[in-house]
mmCIF file of C-alpha atoms and ligand atoms in Angstrom:
data_model
loop_
_atom_site.group_PDB
_atom_site.id
_atom_site.type_symbol
_atom_site.label_atom_id
_atom_site.label_comp_id
_atom_site.label_asym_id
_atom_site.label_seq_id
_atom_site.Cartn_x
_atom_site.Cartn_y
_atom_site.Cartn_z
ATOM 1 C CA MET R 1 -21.277 -7.105 -32.400
ATOM 2 C CA ASN R 2 -22.708 -4.706 -29.703
ATOM 3 C CA VAL R 3 -20.092 -4.719 -26.728
ATOM 4 C CA GLU R 4 -20.909 -2.610 -23.459
ATOM 5 C CA PHE R 5 -18.574 -1.895 -21.359
ATOM 6 C CA ALA R 6 -18.645 -3.202 -17.818
ATOM 7 C CA GLU R 7 -20.426 -1.286 -15.195
ATOM 8 C CA ARG R 8 -17.281 -0.493 -13.422
ATOM 9 C CA VAL R 9 -15.714 0.713 -16.797
ATOM 10 C CA LYS R 10 -18.776 2.984 -17.237
ATOM 11 C CA ARG R 11 -18.117 4.571 -14.008
ATOM 12 C CA LEU R 12 -14.813 5.710 -14.573
ATOM 13 C CA PRO R 13 -15.162 9.560 -14.815
ATOM 14 C CA PRO R 14 -14.643 11.447 -18.140
ATOM 15 C CA TYR R 15 -11.073 11.781 -19.146
ATOM 16 C CA LEU R 16 -10.682 15.650 -18.398
ATOM 17 C CA PHE R 17 -7.206 15.821 -20.147
ATOM 18 C CA ALA R 18 -8.587 14.938 -23.542
ATOM 19 C CA GLU R 19 -9.611 18.382 -24.362
ATOM 20 C CA ILE R 20 -6.144 19.862 -23.731
ATOM 21 C CA GLU R 21 -4.471 16.910 -25.346
ATOM 22 C CA LYS R 22 -6.339 17.328 -28.495
ATOM 23 C CA LEU R 23 -5.236 21.250 -28.776
ATOM 24 C CA ILE R 24 -1.640 20.286 -27.917
ATOM 25 C CA LYS R 25 -1.707 17.744 -30.893
ATOM 26 C CA GLN R 26 -3.296 20.335 -32.950
ATOM 27 C CA LYS R 27 -0.625 22.914 -32.213
ATOM 28 C CA LYS R 28 1.995 20.282 -32.787
ATOM 29 C CA ALA R 29 0.378 19.558 -36.226
ATOM 30 C CA GLN R 30 0.582 23.273 -37.204
ATOM 31 C CA GLY R 31 4.367 23.213 -36.536
ATOM 32 C CA VAL R 32 4.336 25.399 -33.149
ATOM 33 C CA ASP R 33 7.315 25.064 -31.348
ATOM 34 C CA LEU R 34 5.878 23.689 -27.934
ATOM 35 C CA ILE R 35 7.256 23.838 -24.786
ATOM 36 C CA SER R 36 5.882 20.717 -22.935
ATOM 37 C CA LEU R 37 5.766 21.364 -19.105
ATOM 38 C CA SER R 38 2.638 19.040 -18.400
ATOM 39 C CA ILE R 39 4.403 15.742 -18.234
ATOM 40 C CA GLY R 40 5.488 13.919 -15.383
ATOM 41 C CA ASP R 41 8.413 12.016 -17.088
ATOM 42 C CA PRO R 42 11.896 13.296 -16.269
ATOM 43 C CA ASP R 43 13.411 14.241 -19.358
ATOM 44 C CA LEU R 44 17.157 13.636 -17.596
ATOM 45 C CA PRO R 45 18.818 10.178 -18.616
ATOM 46 C CA PRO R 46 19.295 7.082 -16.190
ATOM 47 C CA PRO R 47 22.867 7.513 -14.551
ATOM 48 C CA PRO R 48 25.602 5.857 -16.698
ATOM 49 C CA PHE R 49 26.289 2.990 -13.935
ATOM 50 C CA ILE R 50 22.453 1.972 -14.568
ATOM 51 C CA ILE R 51 23.065 1.882 -18.300
ATOM 52 C CA ASP R 52 26.099 -0.493 -17.775
ATOM 53 C CA ALA R 53 24.370 -2.573 -15.356
ATOM 54 C CA LEU R 54 21.415 -3.063 -17.763
ATOM 55 C CA LYS R 55 23.892 -4.115 -20.661
ATOM 56 C CA THR R 56 25.398 -6.453 -18.338
ATOM 57 C CA GLU R 57 22.414 -8.072 -17.085
ATOM 58 C CA VAL R 58 20.508 -8.334 -20.401
ATOM 59 C CA ALA R 59 23.223 -10.278 -21.494
ATOM 60 C CA ASP R 60 23.160 -12.748 -19.075
ATOM 61 C CA LEU R 61 21.105 -15.569 -20.480
ATOM 62 C CA LYS R 62 19.973 -16.721 -17.139
ATOM 63 C CA ASN R 63 17.821 -13.313 -16.777
ATOM 64 C CA HIS R 64 15.044 -14.017 -19.090
ATOM 65 C CA ASN R 65 13.113 -16.654 -17.726
ATOM 66 C CA TYR R 66 10.303 -15.963 -15.379
ATOM 67 C CA SER R 67 10.525 -14.468 -11.941
ATOM 68 C CA PHE R 68 8.167 -14.629 -9.203
ATOM 69 C CA SER R 69 5.072 -12.457 -8.845
ATOM 70 C CA GLN R 70 6.533 -11.206 -5.423
ATOM 71 C CA GLY R 71 10.165 -10.483 -7.153
ATOM 72 C CA GLU R 72 13.565 -12.026 -6.994
ATOM 73 C CA PRO R 73 14.617 -12.748 -3.269
ATOM 74 C CA ASP R 74 18.128 -11.037 -4.106
ATOM 75 C CA PHE R 75 15.812 -7.945 -5.296
ATOM 76 C CA ARG R 76 13.593 -7.666 -1.972
ATOM 77 C CA GLN R 77 16.936 -8.134 0.082
ATOM 78 C CA ALA R 78 18.197 -5.155 -1.718
ATOM 79 C CA VAL R 79 15.013 -3.211 -1.010
ATOM 80 C CA ALA R 80 15.255 -4.086 2.509
ATOM 81 C CA ASP R 81 18.729 -2.747 2.666
ATOM 82 C CA TRP R 82 18.114 0.296 0.837
ATOM 83 C CA TYR R 83 15.243 1.103 3.155
ATOM 84 C CA LYS R 84 17.208 0.343 6.246
ATOM 85 C CA THR R 85 20.070 2.745 5.020
ATOM 86 C CA ARG R 86 17.755 5.422 3.599
ATOM 87 C CA PHE R 87 14.763 5.276 6.479
ATOM 88 C CA HIS R 88 16.473 3.050 9.105
ATOM 89 C CA VAL R 89 13.548 0.784 9.505
ATOM 90 C CA ASP R 90 13.982 -3.095 9.349
ATOM 91 C CA LEU R 91 12.191 -5.000 6.974
ATOM 92 C CA GLU R 92 11.805 -8.866 6.245
ATOM 93 C CA GLN R 93 11.892 -10.072 2.668
ATOM 94 C CA GLU R 94 8.461 -11.129 3.143
ATOM 95 C CA GLN R 95 7.259 -7.401 3.632
ATOM 96 C CA VAL R 96 8.500 -6.446 0.225
ATOM 97 C CA VAL R 97 6.845 -7.052 -3.073
ATOM 98 C CA ALA R 98 8.344 -6.152 -6.496
ATOM 99 C CA LEU R 99 5.870 -4.219 -8.661
ATOM 100 C CA LEU R 100 5.785 -3.541 -12.352
ATOM 101 C CA GLY R 101 5.919 0.310 -11.626
ATOM 102 C CA SER R 102 4.106 1.479 -8.546
ATOM 103 C CA LYS R 103 0.921 2.330 -10.574
ATOM 104 C CA GLU R 104 0.214 -1.190 -11.158
ATOM 105 C CA GLY R 105 0.738 -1.634 -7.266
ATOM 106 C CA LEU R 106 -1.494 0.951 -6.236
ATOM 107 C CA ALA R 107 -4.195 -0.374 -8.566
ATOM 108 C CA ASN R 108 -4.070 -3.956 -7.285
ATOM 109 C CA ILE R 109 -3.863 -3.472 -3.807
ATOM 110 C CA ALA R 110 -7.573 -2.500 -3.890
ATOM 111 C CA ARG R 111 -8.470 -5.650 -5.745
ATOM 112 C CA ALA R 112 -7.055 -7.710 -2.749
ATOM 113 C CA PHE R 113 -8.875 -5.774 0.003
ATOM 114 C CA VAL R 114 -11.652 -3.576 -1.144
ATOM 115 C CA ASN R 115 -15.175 -5.180 -1.649
ATOM 116 C CA ALA R 116 -17.995 -3.743 -3.476
ATOM 117 C CA GLY R 117 -19.205 -0.554 -2.040
ATOM 118 C CA ASP R 118 -16.568 -0.094 0.519
ATOM 119 C CA ARG R 119 -15.586 3.451 0.670
ATOM 120 C CA VAL R 120 -11.981 4.570 -0.318
ATOM 121 C CA LEU R 121 -10.256 7.896 0.932
ATOM 122 C CA VAL R 122 -8.627 9.481 -1.989
ATOM 123 C CA PRO R 123 -7.048 12.939 -1.682
ATOM 124 C CA ASP R 124 -8.609 15.780 -3.898
ATOM 125 C CA PRO R 125 -6.513 16.796 -5.848
ATOM 126 C CA SER R 126 -4.272 13.459 -6.781
ATOM 127 C CA TYR R 127 -2.597 11.185 -9.000
ATOM 128 C CA PRO R 128 -5.973 9.922 -10.771
ATOM 129 C CA VAL R 129 -5.027 6.019 -10.057
ATOM 130 C CA TYR R 130 -6.446 6.293 -6.660
ATOM 131 C CA ALA R 131 -9.780 6.873 -7.476
ATOM 132 C CA ASN R 132 -9.947 5.316 -10.702
ATOM 133 C CA GLY R 133 -7.624 2.260 -11.457
ATOM 134 C CA SER R 134 -7.785 1.193 -7.858
ATOM 135 C CA THR R 135 -11.139 1.993 -6.343
ATOM 136 C CA ILE R 136 -13.705 2.474 -9.010
ATOM 137 C CA LEU R 137 -12.163 -0.647 -10.989
ATOM 138 C CA ASN R 138 -12.584 -2.510 -8.093
ATOM 139 C CA ASP R 139 -16.074 -1.719 -7.466
ATOM 140 C CA GLY R 140 -15.217 0.566 -4.211
ATOM 141 C CA VAL R 141 -16.527 4.187 -3.867
ATOM 142 C CA PRO R 142 -13.943 6.863 -3.918
ATOM 143 C CA VAL R 143 -14.631 9.526 -1.087
ATOM 144 C CA ALA R 144 -12.665 12.804 -1.819
ATOM 145 C CA MET R 145 -10.439 14.333 1.058
ATOM 146 C CA PRO R 146 -9.981 17.844 -0.056
ATOM 147 C CA LEU R 147 -6.193 19.019 -0.043
ATOM 148 C CA LEU R 148 -6.730 22.794 0.502
ATOM 149 C CA GLN R 149 -3.908 25.616 -0.091
ATOM 150 C CA GLU R 150 -4.900 26.924 3.638
ATOM 151 C CA ASN R 151 -4.055 23.359 5.212
ATOM 152 C CA GLY R 152 -0.827 23.110 3.516
ATOM 153 C CA PHE R 153 -2.673 20.786 1.060
ATOM 154 C CA LYS R 154 -2.917 17.870 3.810
ATOM 155 C CA PRO R 155 -6.398 16.383 4.433
ATOM 156 C CA ASP R 156 -8.011 17.331 7.473
ATOM 157 C CA LEU R 157 -8.293 14.110 9.053
ATOM 158 C CA GLU R 158 -10.184 15.286 12.197
ATOM 159 C CA ASN R 159 -12.925 15.944 9.958
ATOM 160 C CA VAL R 160 -12.892 12.949 7.772
ATOM 161 C CA ASN R 161 -15.950 10.415 8.187
ATOM 162 C CA PRO R 162 -14.259 7.067 8.596
ATOM 163 C CA GLU R 163 -17.509 5.266 8.463
ATOM 164 C CA LYS R 164 -17.591 2.235 6.077
ATOM 165 C CA VAL R 165 -13.860 3.090 5.022
ATOM 166 C CA LYS R 166 -11.844 0.284 4.101
ATOM 167 C CA MET R 167 -8.662 1.920 2.535
ATOM 168 C CA MET R 168 -7.181 5.331 2.323
ATOM 169 C CA PHE R 169 -4.349 6.733 0.004
ATOM 170 C CA LEU R 170 -1.883 9.549 0.788
ATOM 171 C CA ASN R 171 0.724 10.637 -1.118
ATOM 172 C CA TYR R 172 3.723 13.154 -0.105
ATOM 173 C CA PRO R 173 5.885 14.559 -1.617
ATOM 174 C CA ASN R 174 2.744 15.066 -3.388
ATOM 175 C CA ASN R 175 1.669 15.047 -7.175
ATOM 176 C CA PRO R 176 0.554 17.531 -8.037
ATOM 177 C CA THR R 177 0.497 20.290 -5.326
ATOM 178 C CA SER R 178 4.311 19.367 -4.618
ATOM 179 C CA ALA R 179 3.556 19.659 -0.779
ATOM 180 C CA THR R 180 5.509 17.940 1.802
ATOM 181 C CA VAL R 181 4.778 16.915 5.114
ATOM 182 C CA ASP R 182 6.796 16.294 8.532
ATOM 183 C CA LYS R 183 6.550 13.296 10.973
ATOM 184 C CA ALA R 184 3.769 14.805 12.914
ATOM 185 C CA PHE R 185 1.523 14.516 10.134
ATOM 186 C CA LEU R 186 2.122 11.072 9.352
ATOM 187 C CA GLU R 187 2.037 10.146 13.181
ATOM 188 C CA GLN R 188 -1.663 11.631 12.975
ATOM 189 C CA ALA R 189 -2.384 9.401 9.830
ATOM 190 C CA VAL R 190 -1.159 6.182 11.224
ATOM 191 C CA GLU R 191 -3.327 6.866 14.613
ATOM 192 C CA PHE R 192 -6.237 7.709 12.207
ATOM 193 C CA ALA R 193 -5.899 4.449 10.451
ATOM 194 C CA ARG R 194 -5.277 2.340 13.537
ATOM 195 C CA ASP R 195 -8.184 3.832 15.461
ATOM 196 C CA ASN R 196 -10.661 2.991 12.488
ATOM 197 C CA GLY R 197 -9.147 -0.142 11.082
ATOM 198 C CA ILE R 198 -8.295 1.292 7.925
ATOM 199 C CA ILE R 199 -5.661 0.162 5.368
ATOM 200 C CA LEU R 200 -3.211 3.195 5.042
ATOM 201 C CA CYS R 201 -1.545 2.970 1.258
ATOM 202 C CA TYR R 202 1.314 5.504 1.250
ATOM 203 C CA ASP R 203 2.340 6.506 -2.023
ATOM 204 C CA ASN R 204 6.269 7.805 -1.629
ATOM 205 C CA ALA R 205 6.966 7.811 -5.528
ATOM 206 C CA TYR R 206 8.741 11.041 -4.924
ATOM 207 C CA SER R 207 10.679 10.616 -1.868
ATOM 208 C CA GLU R 208 13.722 10.889 -3.456
ATOM 209 C CA ILE R 209 13.719 14.310 -5.329
ATOM 210 C CA SER R 210 14.249 16.859 -3.057
ATOM 211 C CA PHE R 211 15.694 19.900 -2.539
ATOM 212 C CA ASP R 212 17.120 22.490 -0.003
ATOM 213 C CA SER R 213 18.299 19.815 2.554
ATOM 214 C CA TYR R 214 14.694 18.325 2.845
ATOM 215 C CA LYS R 215 14.540 14.951 3.240
ATOM 216 C CA ALA R 216 11.267 13.116 2.811
ATOM 217 C CA PRO R 217 10.048 10.711 5.642
ATOM 218 C CA SER R 218 8.571 7.138 5.241
ATOM 219 C CA ILE R 219 5.366 6.114 6.862
ATOM 220 C CA LEU R 220 6.894 3.312 8.036
ATOM 221 C CA GLU R 221 9.174 5.077 10.349
ATOM 222 C CA VAL R 222 6.227 5.793 12.587
ATOM 223 C CA ASP R 223 5.387 3.681 15.460
ATOM 224 C CA GLY R 224 2.565 1.061 15.106
ATOM 225 C CA ALA R 225 2.637 2.009 10.977
ATOM 226 C CA MET R 226 3.627 -1.542 10.085
ATOM 227 C CA ASP R 227 -0.008 -2.773 11.739
ATOM 228 C CA VAL R 228 -1.934 -0.712 9.007
ATOM 229 C CA ALA R 229 0.395 0.483 6.071
ATOM 230 C CA VAL R 230 2.076 -0.302 3.309
ATOM 231 C CA GLU R 231 4.148 2.092 1.444
ATOM 232 C CA PHE R 232 4.990 2.243 -2.709
ATOM 233 C CA HIS R 233 8.342 3.207 -3.745
ATOM 234 C CA SER R 234 9.551 3.472 -7.421
ATOM 235 C CA CYS R 235 12.817 3.638 -9.523
ATOM 236 C CA SER R 236 10.916 5.889 -12.114
ATOM 237 C CA LYS R 237 11.600 9.231 -10.673
ATOM 238 C CA THR R 238 14.580 8.046 -8.191
ATOM 239 C CA PHE R 239 16.660 6.896 -11.039
ATOM 240 C CA ASN R 240 14.802 8.550 -14.302
ATOM 241 C CA MET R 241 13.823 4.931 -15.208
ATOM 242 C CA THR R 242 9.875 5.390 -16.075
ATOM 243 C CA GLY R 243 9.778 3.198 -18.862
ATOM 244 C CA ASP R 244 11.725 0.365 -17.431
ATOM 245 C CA ARG R 245 8.778 -0.434 -15.150
ATOM 246 C CA ILE R 246 10.278 -1.400 -11.776
ATOM 247 C CA ALA R 247 8.916 -0.373 -8.207
ATOM 248 C CA PHE R 248 8.141 -1.994 -5.047
ATOM 249 C CA ALA R 249 5.947 -1.877 -2.099
ATOM 250 C CA MET R 250 6.633 -2.826 1.701
ATOM 251 C CA GLY R 251 4.984 -2.943 4.803
ATOM 252 C CA ASN R 252 2.539 -4.922 6.910
ATOM 253 C CA THR R 253 2.740 -8.499 6.128
ATOM 254 C CA GLN R 254 -0.716 -9.238 5.515
ATOM 255 C CA LEU R 255 -0.953 -6.373 3.232
ATOM 256 C CA ILE R 256 2.088 -7.314 1.119
ATOM 257 C CA SER R 257 0.549 -11.150 1.149
ATOM 258 C CA GLY R 258 -2.736 -9.661 -0.496
ATOM 259 C CA LEU R 259 -1.042 -7.676 -3.041
ATOM 260 C CA THR R 260 1.240 -10.807 -4.099
ATOM 261 C CA LYS R 261 -1.905 -13.092 -4.049
ATOM 262 C CA VAL R 262 -3.714 -10.623 -6.695
ATOM 263 C CA LYS R 263 -0.374 -10.279 -8.433
ATOM 264 C CA SER R 264 0.238 -14.108 -8.859
ATOM 265 C CA GLN R 265 -3.195 -14.406 -10.829
ATOM 266 C CA ILE R 266 -2.214 -11.317 -12.892
ATOM 267 C CA ASP R 267 1.498 -11.251 -13.872
ATOM 268 C CA SER R 268 5.003 -12.962 -12.911
ATOM 269 C CA GLY R 269 6.813 -10.183 -11.805
ATOM 270 C CA PRO R 270 9.126 -7.509 -13.397
ATOM 271 C CA PRO R 271 11.974 -8.604 -15.989
ATOM 272 C CA VAL R 272 14.792 -10.704 -13.715
ATOM 273 C CA TYR R 273 17.266 -8.658 -15.619
ATOM 274 C CA ILE R 274 15.458 -5.249 -14.472
ATOM 275 C CA GLN R 275 15.408 -6.375 -11.105
ATOM 276 C CA ARG R 276 18.877 -6.841 -10.894
ATOM 277 C CA VAL R 277 19.738 -3.617 -12.123
ATOM 278 C CA ALA R 278 17.242 -1.804 -9.538
ATOM 279 C CA ALA R 279 19.016 -3.923 -7.282
ATOM 280 C CA GLU R 280 22.411 -2.259 -7.953
ATOM 281 C CA ALA R 281 20.747 1.153 -8.514
ATOM 282 C CA LEU R 282 19.502 0.990 -4.724
ATOM 283 C CA ALA R 283 22.615 -0.283 -3.499
ATOM 284 C CA SER R 284 24.178 3.104 -4.595
ATOM 285 C CA TYR R 285 22.909 4.400 -1.384
ATOM 286 C CA THR R 286 25.403 3.669 1.148
ATOM 287 C CA GLY R 287 25.073 5.992 4.066
ATOM 288 C CA ASP R 288 22.854 9.190 5.040
ATOM 289 C CA GLU R 289 24.545 10.900 2.412
ATOM 290 C CA THR R 290 22.539 11.501 -1.019
ATOM 291 C CA PRO R 291 24.026 9.522 -3.843
ATOM 292 C CA GLU R 292 26.199 11.783 -5.964
ATOM 293 C CA PHE R 293 24.292 11.476 -9.319
ATOM 294 C CA LEU R 294 20.697 12.058 -7.354
ATOM 295 C CA LYS R 295 22.428 15.288 -5.701
ATOM 296 C CA LYS R 296 23.323 16.477 -9.314
ATOM 297 C CA ASN R 297 19.729 15.364 -10.589
ATOM 298 C CA ASN R 298 18.123 17.587 -7.680
ATOM 299 C CA LEU R 299 20.195 20.423 -8.509
ATOM 300 C CA VAL R 300 19.070 20.531 -11.928
ATOM 301 C CA TYR R 301 15.479 20.386 -11.041
ATOM 302 C CA ALA R 302 16.014 23.090 -8.262
ATOM 303 C CA GLU R 303 17.747 25.590 -10.706
ATOM 304 C CA ARG R 304 14.608 25.276 -13.359
ATOM 305 C CA ARG R 305 12.339 25.544 -10.151
ATOM 306 C CA ASP R 306 14.061 28.799 -9.107
ATOM 307 C CA ILE R 307 13.903 30.094 -12.787
ATOM 308 C CA LEU R 308 10.135 29.075 -12.963
ATOM 309 C CA VAL R 309 8.866 30.301 -9.739
ATOM 310 C CA ASP R 310 10.773 33.493 -9.622
ATOM 311 C CA ARG R 311 9.341 34.339 -12.853
ATOM 312 C CA LEU R 312 5.699 33.545 -11.813
ATOM 313 C CA CYS R 313 6.052 35.355 -8.858
ATOM 314 C CA SER R 314 7.299 38.502 -10.634
ATOM 315 C CA LEU R 315 4.125 38.184 -12.859
ATOM 316 C CA ASP R 316 2.068 38.285 -9.655
ATOM 317 C CA PHE R 317 1.031 34.459 -9.531
ATOM 318 C CA GLU R 318 0.896 32.932 -6.319
ATOM 319 C CA CYS R 319 3.411 29.935 -5.818
ATOM 320 C CA ASP R 320 6.065 28.644 -3.276
ATOM 321 C CA LYS R 321 9.220 27.211 -4.319
ATOM 322 C CA PRO R 322 8.732 23.383 -3.535
ATOM 323 C CA LYS R 323 10.879 21.642 -1.331
ATOM 324 C CA ALA R 324 10.374 18.204 -3.261
ATOM 325 C CA THR R 325 8.994 16.932 -6.759
ATOM 326 C CA PHE R 326 9.377 18.091 -9.921
ATOM 327 C CA TYR R 327 6.170 19.993 -9.926
ATOM 328 C CA VAL R 328 5.165 23.660 -9.497
ATOM 329 C CA TRP R 329 1.505 24.155 -8.373
ATOM 330 C CA VAL R 330 0.458 27.648 -9.418
ATOM 331 C CA ASN R 331 -2.910 29.078 -8.257
ATOM 332 C CA CYS R 332 -4.039 30.764 -11.626
ATOM 333 C CA LYS R 333 -7.131 32.269 -10.018
ATOM 334 C CA SER R 334 -9.141 31.355 -12.925
ATOM 335 C CA ASN R 335 -10.743 28.565 -14.668
ATOM 336 C CA SER R 336 -7.673 25.807 -15.222
ATOM 337 C CA MET R 337 -8.906 24.510 -18.309
ATOM 338 C CA LYS R 338 -8.971 28.081 -19.842
ATOM 339 C CA PHE R 339 -5.996 29.173 -18.400
ATOM 340 C CA ALA R 340 -4.116 26.323 -19.924
ATOM 341 C CA THR R 341 -5.628 26.808 -23.144
ATOM 342 C CA LYS R 342 -4.646 30.409 -23.137
ATOM 343 C CA LEU R 343 -0.914 29.446 -22.238
ATOM 344 C CA LEU R 344 -0.873 26.898 -25.220
ATOM 345 C CA GLU R 345 -1.601 30.000 -27.556
ATOM 346 C CA VAL R 346 2.020 30.913 -26.754
ATOM 347 C CA GLY R 347 3.288 27.655 -26.950
ATOM 348 C CA VAL R 348 3.216 26.527 -23.329
ATOM 349 C CA ALA R 349 1.745 23.233 -22.220
ATOM 350 C CA VAL R 350 0.903 22.894 -18.886
ATOM 351 C CA THR R 351 -1.736 20.611 -16.916
ATOM 352 C CA PRO R 352 -5.134 21.967 -15.807
ATOM 353 C CA GLY R 353 -5.629 21.223 -11.915
ATOM 354 C CA ILE R 354 -9.464 20.388 -12.626
ATOM 355 C CA GLY R 355 -7.973 17.041 -14.119
ATOM 356 C CA PHE R 356 -6.654 15.627 -10.731
ATOM 357 C CA GLY R 357 -9.909 16.497 -8.977
ATOM 358 C CA GLU R 358 -12.644 19.149 -8.064
ATOM 359 C CA HIS R 359 -10.247 20.934 -5.571
ATOM 360 C CA GLY R 360 -7.728 20.990 -8.438
ATOM 361 C CA GLU R 361 -9.748 23.812 -10.081
ATOM 362 C CA SER R 362 -8.125 27.228 -10.165
ATOM 363 C CA PHE R 363 -4.726 25.854 -10.069
ATOM 364 C CA VAL R 364 -2.345 24.556 -12.843
ATOM 365 C CA ARG R 365 0.704 22.041 -12.767
ATOM 366 C CA PHE R 366 4.111 22.667 -14.332
ATOM 367 C CA SER R 367 6.563 20.014 -14.633
ATOM 368 C CA LEU R 368 10.379 20.934 -14.341
ATOM 369 C CA THR R 369 10.952 17.931 -16.716
ATOM 370 C CA GLN R 370 12.278 20.282 -19.701
ATOM 371 C CA PRO R 371 16.093 21.855 -19.815
ATOM 372 C CA LYS R 372 16.730 25.005 -18.222
ATOM 373 C CA GLU R 373 16.984 26.937 -21.763
ATOM 374 C CA ARG R 374 13.285 25.704 -22.426
ATOM 375 C CA ILE R 375 12.091 26.690 -19.185
ATOM 376 C CA GLU R 376 13.611 30.102 -19.613
ATOM 377 C CA GLU R 377 11.957 30.379 -23.176
ATOM 378 C CA ALA R 378 8.743 29.299 -21.439
ATOM 379 C CA CYS R 379 9.157 32.215 -18.877
ATOM 380 C CA GLU R 380 9.713 34.693 -21.801
ATOM 381 C CA ARG R 381 6.442 33.743 -23.254
ATOM 382 C CA LEU R 382 4.564 33.938 -20.164
ATOM 383 C CA SER R 383 6.175 37.447 -19.555
ATOM 384 C CA ALA R 384 4.948 38.471 -23.114
ATOM 385 C CA LEU R 385 1.393 37.166 -22.279
ATOM 386 C CA PHE R 386 0.858 38.638 -19.062
ATOM 387 C CA GLN R 387 2.444 41.902 -19.238
ATOM 388 C CA GLN R 388 0.530 43.096 -22.329
HETATM 389 C C1 PLP F 1 2.122 10.233 -7.254
HETATM 390 C C2 PLP F 1 2.703 9.201 -8.153
HETATM 391 N N1 PLP F 1 2.480 8.005 -7.633
HETATM 392 C C3 PLP F 1 2.872 7.043 -8.499
HETATM 393 C C4 PLP F 1 3.184 7.196 -10.003
HETATM 394 C C5 PLP F 1 3.679 5.867 -10.842
HETATM 395 O O1 PLP F 1 4.772 5.996 -11.318
HETATM 396 P P1 PLP F 1 5.505 4.406 -11.374
HETATM 397 O O2 PLP F 1 4.019 3.617 -11.915
HETATM 398 O O3 PLP F 1 6.107 4.915 -12.863
HETATM 399 O O4 PLP F 1 6.205 3.694 -10.522
HETATM 400 C C6 PLP F 1 3.086 8.465 -10.438
HETATM 401 C C7 PLP F 1 3.390 8.855 -11.851
HETATM 402 O O5 PLP F 1 3.591 9.759 -12.502
HETATM 403 C C8 PLP F 1 2.746 9.522 -9.678
HETATM 404 O O6 PLP F 1 2.960 10.463 -9.851
#
């Protein structure tokens, strides 16, 4: 049989990480002691209270039936309660939908609202799902909003053309640049979306991974955001539960109901026991104080960040200490693929910025998802390489 991919699949850009992944495989096959600073998956485990809750909930035989596409009412209430505690924003259960990871929600939201040929504003560099899984696979046209170092890796909204734009994605704390924003920028983004009738999808997956007393804001804290915005959160990074696939979106009722409508034709919601566990995890927020386990988690990342950034600066690389996320975005002032390949020669894997978009070129992303000792070892190898 001669099968041909659908046109929308053919339009997906080439997978730029393939080349570097092949080299990583080769190195591993050669027995090289590879330090992988390329993956956005925490090495730290979920806290013990989550594992205990999982054991209890999975053993409850009532928790093995279908859920609802929008999620269990108790779960959505737990999300609303968490949101009130964390961001001081009121939500009705109807304004919340459970997701099988935020990646799924970010991809499916476009299916509900984007028509063929609609333009979708996508930050460049960015998490590839906005342009690919969301826009291209729903026949939309991704339009890059450059995130430049001189603008603090924020799009210059005053110079973005809103014509024929249906939807826009924003993500702060940002992957891959680790940039953060203040509320004034979010106000500008909401105003831009409202003035131009654009759906604003705000990816806040890293809101809880922050340091040095920085607390990430929510888009829904901004007046008028509820008219145009939907925000995406996830238990993946907050509770080190990437493999458990549980996340949620909240915001404008019509946007949530559109996303739910699409999902009801595709999935039947996350497993009930996972929703119950996630509800317990969210309930660990009891006031303005960050929960203890998360404070510890973030201290671990902060220590790793300091070790890596201090060493990179001592080697004359340009990089700041990020206030959030577990990424360090480094200006390597050269071809990012070549630079990442050079680091592989000493057994250190990082992600070339070009894989996140054209404007990611000349940067590489280091993930802080290895123990401190491995980060120190990686630093030694970098010193040996660049001090020759
Ligand atoms: C910016 C951003 N958003 C969303 C996700 C998806 O996370 P999940 O699907 O595990 O919730 C990721 C994963 O790395 C990410 O970096």
